[in-house]
Amino acid sequence: MRDMSEVWRAEARYRGGDGVTGGEDGDGTGDGGAGPAGAGGAATETAGGATGEAAPGIVTLHAFSFGRFYDPDNLRFGPLIACNEERLAPGAGFAAHRHRDTEIVTWVVEGELTHRDSAGHTTVVRPGDVQRLGAGSGVEHEERNDGDRTLVFVQMWLTPREPGGEPEYEIVRGLAERTPFAVERSGAVLHLRRPAAGARVALPDAPRSYVHVTAGALRLDGAGDGGGAPAEPPLTPGDALRLTAPRSLTAEEPSELLVWELP
């Protein structure tokens, strides 16, 4: 793979939600957010509401081809097939829906997320917690904002190296910075970084790295240097970076970012 660095801005994401949901289509390619279209077998068997009903109070921003937002040139980055920013109003949520062959990792930015699944787990996920639902051969879950203020979370989907298997669930409360969170089924590792203003963040020396900014502002070191090229604007919340060679970032203010080390 050639070396590259690509900045993907928040404003370029595909917008879903606000009642745009799919029905039961089984293959993850249905209209309106049913799943990552063409994403190599990972699937959401039912999206949004269990019968395809509208989902008011939800805004979703997709970083990859997803449902009716089909882009054959943006299906995946290694095993990463979705990075969705979700904003749910109080009382809003996704009714029970089924996934298979997908590793679903969730990070709450603000508010509280209530998760329930068919394996018997009921959990409230808060800022600083990381949650993983390994769908395996199939599992249902629902996600709601049962709180009294807006819920914002980032949800990232990865394909496993092998299909099937029993569903798995885990949650780490208050993930510590520099404590890696491994998604072994996908061969991927998530890193949390919270640099202070002026601090440099070295990104993994891995075949691929994916960065998602949740707070603050950071500059990609070396971007725009030389030849009189203009400096790249800083990465701010919702912006992402896709890399196939090691690079570094410098925080302009206290920041938070999620960094995926990918095969």
XYZ file of C-alpha atoms in Angstrom:
263
model
C 0.000 0.000 0.000
C 1.332 3.427 -0.894
C 2.029 5.929 1.857
C -0.744 8.454 2.183
C -2.382 10.820 4.598
C -5.948 11.891 4.005
C -7.890 14.391 6.086
C -11.652 13.846 6.106
C -13.587 16.840 7.407
C -16.703 16.650 9.535
C -18.701 18.678 7.013
C -18.034 16.026 4.343
C -19.808 13.277 6.292
C -23.041 11.779 4.994
C -25.972 12.948 7.073
C -28.604 10.483 8.194
C -31.099 10.296 11.026
C -34.074 12.574 11.608
C -36.436 9.764 10.749
C -34.284 8.323 7.947
C -34.107 4.633 8.827
C -34.284 1.386 6.939
C -36.489 -1.632 7.250
C -35.667 -5.313 7.545
C -33.376 -6.024 4.618
C -31.051 -8.664 6.006
C -27.892 -7.774 4.098
C -26.927 -4.409 5.543
C -27.457 -2.581 2.267
C -30.943 -1.213 2.677
C -32.002 2.407 2.413
C -31.412 4.956 5.100
C -28.791 3.592 7.440
C -29.546 -0.111 7.461
C -25.870 -0.912 7.338
C -22.581 -0.304 5.551
C -23.350 -0.926 1.906
C -20.898 -3.275 0.284
C -18.889 -3.602 3.461
C -17.594 -7.090 2.965
C -20.183 -9.130 4.800
C -20.770 -7.160 7.993
C -24.450 -6.567 8.371
C -27.182 -4.912 10.303
C -30.189 -7.080 9.719
C -32.678 -4.524 10.957
C -31.960 -0.819 11.213
C -33.358 2.003 13.313
C -36.776 0.792 14.389
C -37.512 -2.893 14.225
C -40.177 -2.289 11.592
C -38.497 0.614 9.798
C -40.449 3.324 11.588
C -39.179 6.907 11.733
C -36.675 7.814 14.406
C -37.207 11.458 15.422
C -34.588 13.150 17.534
C -31.645 11.355 15.910
C -28.932 12.884 13.731
C -26.244 10.571 12.347
C -23.092 11.596 10.477
C -21.428 8.764 8.541
C -17.720 8.733 7.638
C -18.028 5.751 5.291
C -20.464 4.488 2.680
C -23.547 3.535 4.675
C -27.068 2.533 3.680
C -28.473 4.938 1.111
C -25.262 6.995 1.233
C -23.444 4.633 -1.135
C -19.911 5.502 -2.206
C -17.982 2.621 -3.851
C -14.696 4.471 -3.257
C -15.305 4.830 0.484
C -16.442 1.432 1.716
C -13.812 0.749 4.354
C -10.327 1.447 5.699
C -8.832 -1.922 6.547
C -11.343 -3.664 8.826
C -12.993 -0.346 9.779
C -16.287 -0.060 7.895
C -18.181 2.597 9.851
C -17.459 5.563 12.091
C -20.778 7.164 12.933
C -21.319 10.265 15.026
C -24.694 9.955 16.719
C -26.640 12.760 18.384
C -29.786 11.693 20.232
C -32.277 14.009 21.884
C -33.619 13.031 25.315
C -35.952 10.065 24.907
C -34.720 9.212 21.401
C -33.112 5.937 20.475
C -32.655 2.979 18.169
C -35.173 0.208 18.764
C -34.035 -3.408 18.894
C -32.176 -4.431 15.740
C -29.950 -7.329 14.803
C -26.245 -7.400 13.840
C -23.974 -10.190 12.714
C -20.248 -10.501 11.952
C -19.491 -7.004 13.209
C -17.396 -5.675 16.087
C -19.179 -2.549 17.389
C -17.114 -0.177 19.537
C -18.826 2.800 21.198
C -17.356 5.941 22.787
C -19.646 8.444 24.523
C -18.655 12.101 24.128
C -21.403 13.618 26.276
C -24.546 12.388 27.994
C -25.383 8.769 28.825
C -26.147 5.864 26.500
C -28.409 3.035 27.641
C -27.533 -0.258 25.930
C -29.610 -3.448 26.065
C -28.988 -6.632 24.114
C -30.455 -10.084 23.592
C -27.568 -11.675 25.522
C -28.943 -10.094 28.699
C -26.709 -7.056 29.099
C -28.185 -3.738 30.248
C -25.554 -1.024 30.635
C -25.314 2.752 30.934
C -22.258 3.977 29.034
C -20.799 7.338 30.080
C -17.994 9.599 28.832
C -14.652 7.864 29.281
C -16.137 4.364 28.986
C -15.497 2.178 25.939
C -17.999 -0.528 25.021
C -17.612 -3.416 22.579
C -20.378 -5.636 21.250
C -19.049 -8.519 19.185
C -22.060 -9.623 17.167
C -20.664 -12.994 16.112
C -23.313 -15.116 14.410
C -26.039 -12.716 15.532
C -27.257 -10.530 18.380
C -29.956 -7.907 18.894
C -29.436 -4.662 20.759
C -31.131 -1.348 21.358
C -29.603 2.023 22.210
C -31.417 4.911 23.850
C -30.951 8.274 25.475
C -32.859 7.830 28.715
C -31.288 10.964 30.187
C -32.507 14.547 30.247
C -29.846 16.065 27.985
C -28.474 15.464 24.516
C -26.428 12.310 24.031
C -23.447 12.387 21.649
C -21.475 9.247 20.897
C -19.133 7.822 18.288
C -19.735 4.288 17.112
C -17.162 2.387 15.084
C -17.762 -0.891 13.269
C -15.068 -3.379 12.272
C -15.217 -6.650 10.372
C -13.861 -9.729 12.157
C -11.126 -11.838 10.590
C -13.406 -14.890 10.768
C -17.222 -14.904 10.599
C -19.533 -16.461 13.160
C -18.878 -17.345 16.761
C -20.766 -16.527 19.931
C -21.685 -12.891 20.674
C -19.313 -11.116 23.046
C -19.759 -8.048 25.248
C -17.346 -5.969 27.299
C -17.133 -2.496 28.795
C -14.131 -0.709 30.260
C -15.043 2.011 32.733
C -12.888 5.112 32.497
C -10.417 3.918 29.869
C -7.021 5.279 30.858
C -4.980 7.222 28.345
C -2.248 5.052 26.827
C -4.039 1.882 27.858
C -4.670 0.063 24.558
C -8.076 -1.467 23.934
C -7.652 -4.493 21.686
C -10.390 -5.801 19.393
C -8.827 -9.187 18.859
C -11.432 -10.530 16.462
C -10.482 -7.756 14.008
C -6.769 -7.514 14.798
C -7.243 -3.833 15.691
C -6.252 -1.729 18.699
C -7.899 1.487 19.901
C -5.811 4.146 21.666
C -7.154 7.129 23.617
C -5.095 10.313 23.541
C -5.742 13.509 25.520
C -2.839 15.876 24.753
C -2.383 19.227 26.471
C -1.897 22.372 24.397
C 1.436 22.188 22.593
C 1.875 18.445 23.135
C 2.852 16.188 20.255
C 0.980 12.960 19.545
C 2.920 10.256 17.703
C 0.608 8.052 15.646
C 1.112 4.275 15.387
C 3.650 2.743 13.035
C 1.080 0.376 11.583
C -0.151 -0.614 8.115
C -3.075 1.773 8.699
C -4.043 4.326 11.346
C -7.405 6.029 11.677
C -7.818 9.124 13.870
C -11.117 10.637 14.981
C -11.078 13.947 16.887
C -13.702 14.304 19.628
C -12.472 17.542 21.261
C -9.968 20.347 20.773
C -7.811 21.196 17.751
C -4.701 19.499 16.366
C -2.395 20.087 13.414
C -0.904 17.332 11.296
C 2.836 17.873 11.548
C 4.417 18.730 8.216
C 1.112 19.418 6.442
C 1.553 22.348 4.076
C 5.288 22.627 4.753
C 7.602 23.477 1.893
C 6.966 24.923 -1.538
C 4.863 27.753 -0.208
C 1.823 25.490 0.194
C -0.765 26.830 2.643
C -0.917 25.186 6.045
C -3.691 22.668 6.528
C -6.363 23.924 8.938
C -6.318 22.087 12.269
C -8.395 18.992 12.842
C -11.367 19.786 15.055
C -14.243 17.675 16.489
C -15.678 15.334 13.885
C -12.612 15.491 11.633
C -10.738 12.291 10.819
C -7.363 11.266 9.469
C -6.492 8.125 7.514
C -2.813 7.150 7.363
C -0.681 4.392 5.877
C 2.617 5.690 7.302
C 3.546 7.020 10.759
C 2.916 10.735 11.284
C 2.383 13.001 14.279
C -0.055 15.671 15.436
C 0.444 18.708 17.650
C -2.394 19.922 19.860
C -3.233 23.621 19.655
C -5.417 23.322 22.761
C -6.388 20.537 25.155
C -7.793 17.809 22.916
C -9.186 14.298 22.800
C -8.792 11.854 19.947
C -9.468 8.199 19.230
C -6.666 6.460 17.337
C -7.129 3.097 15.635
C -4.122 0.913 14.899
C -5.303 -1.256 12.016
C -3.886 -4.166 10.043
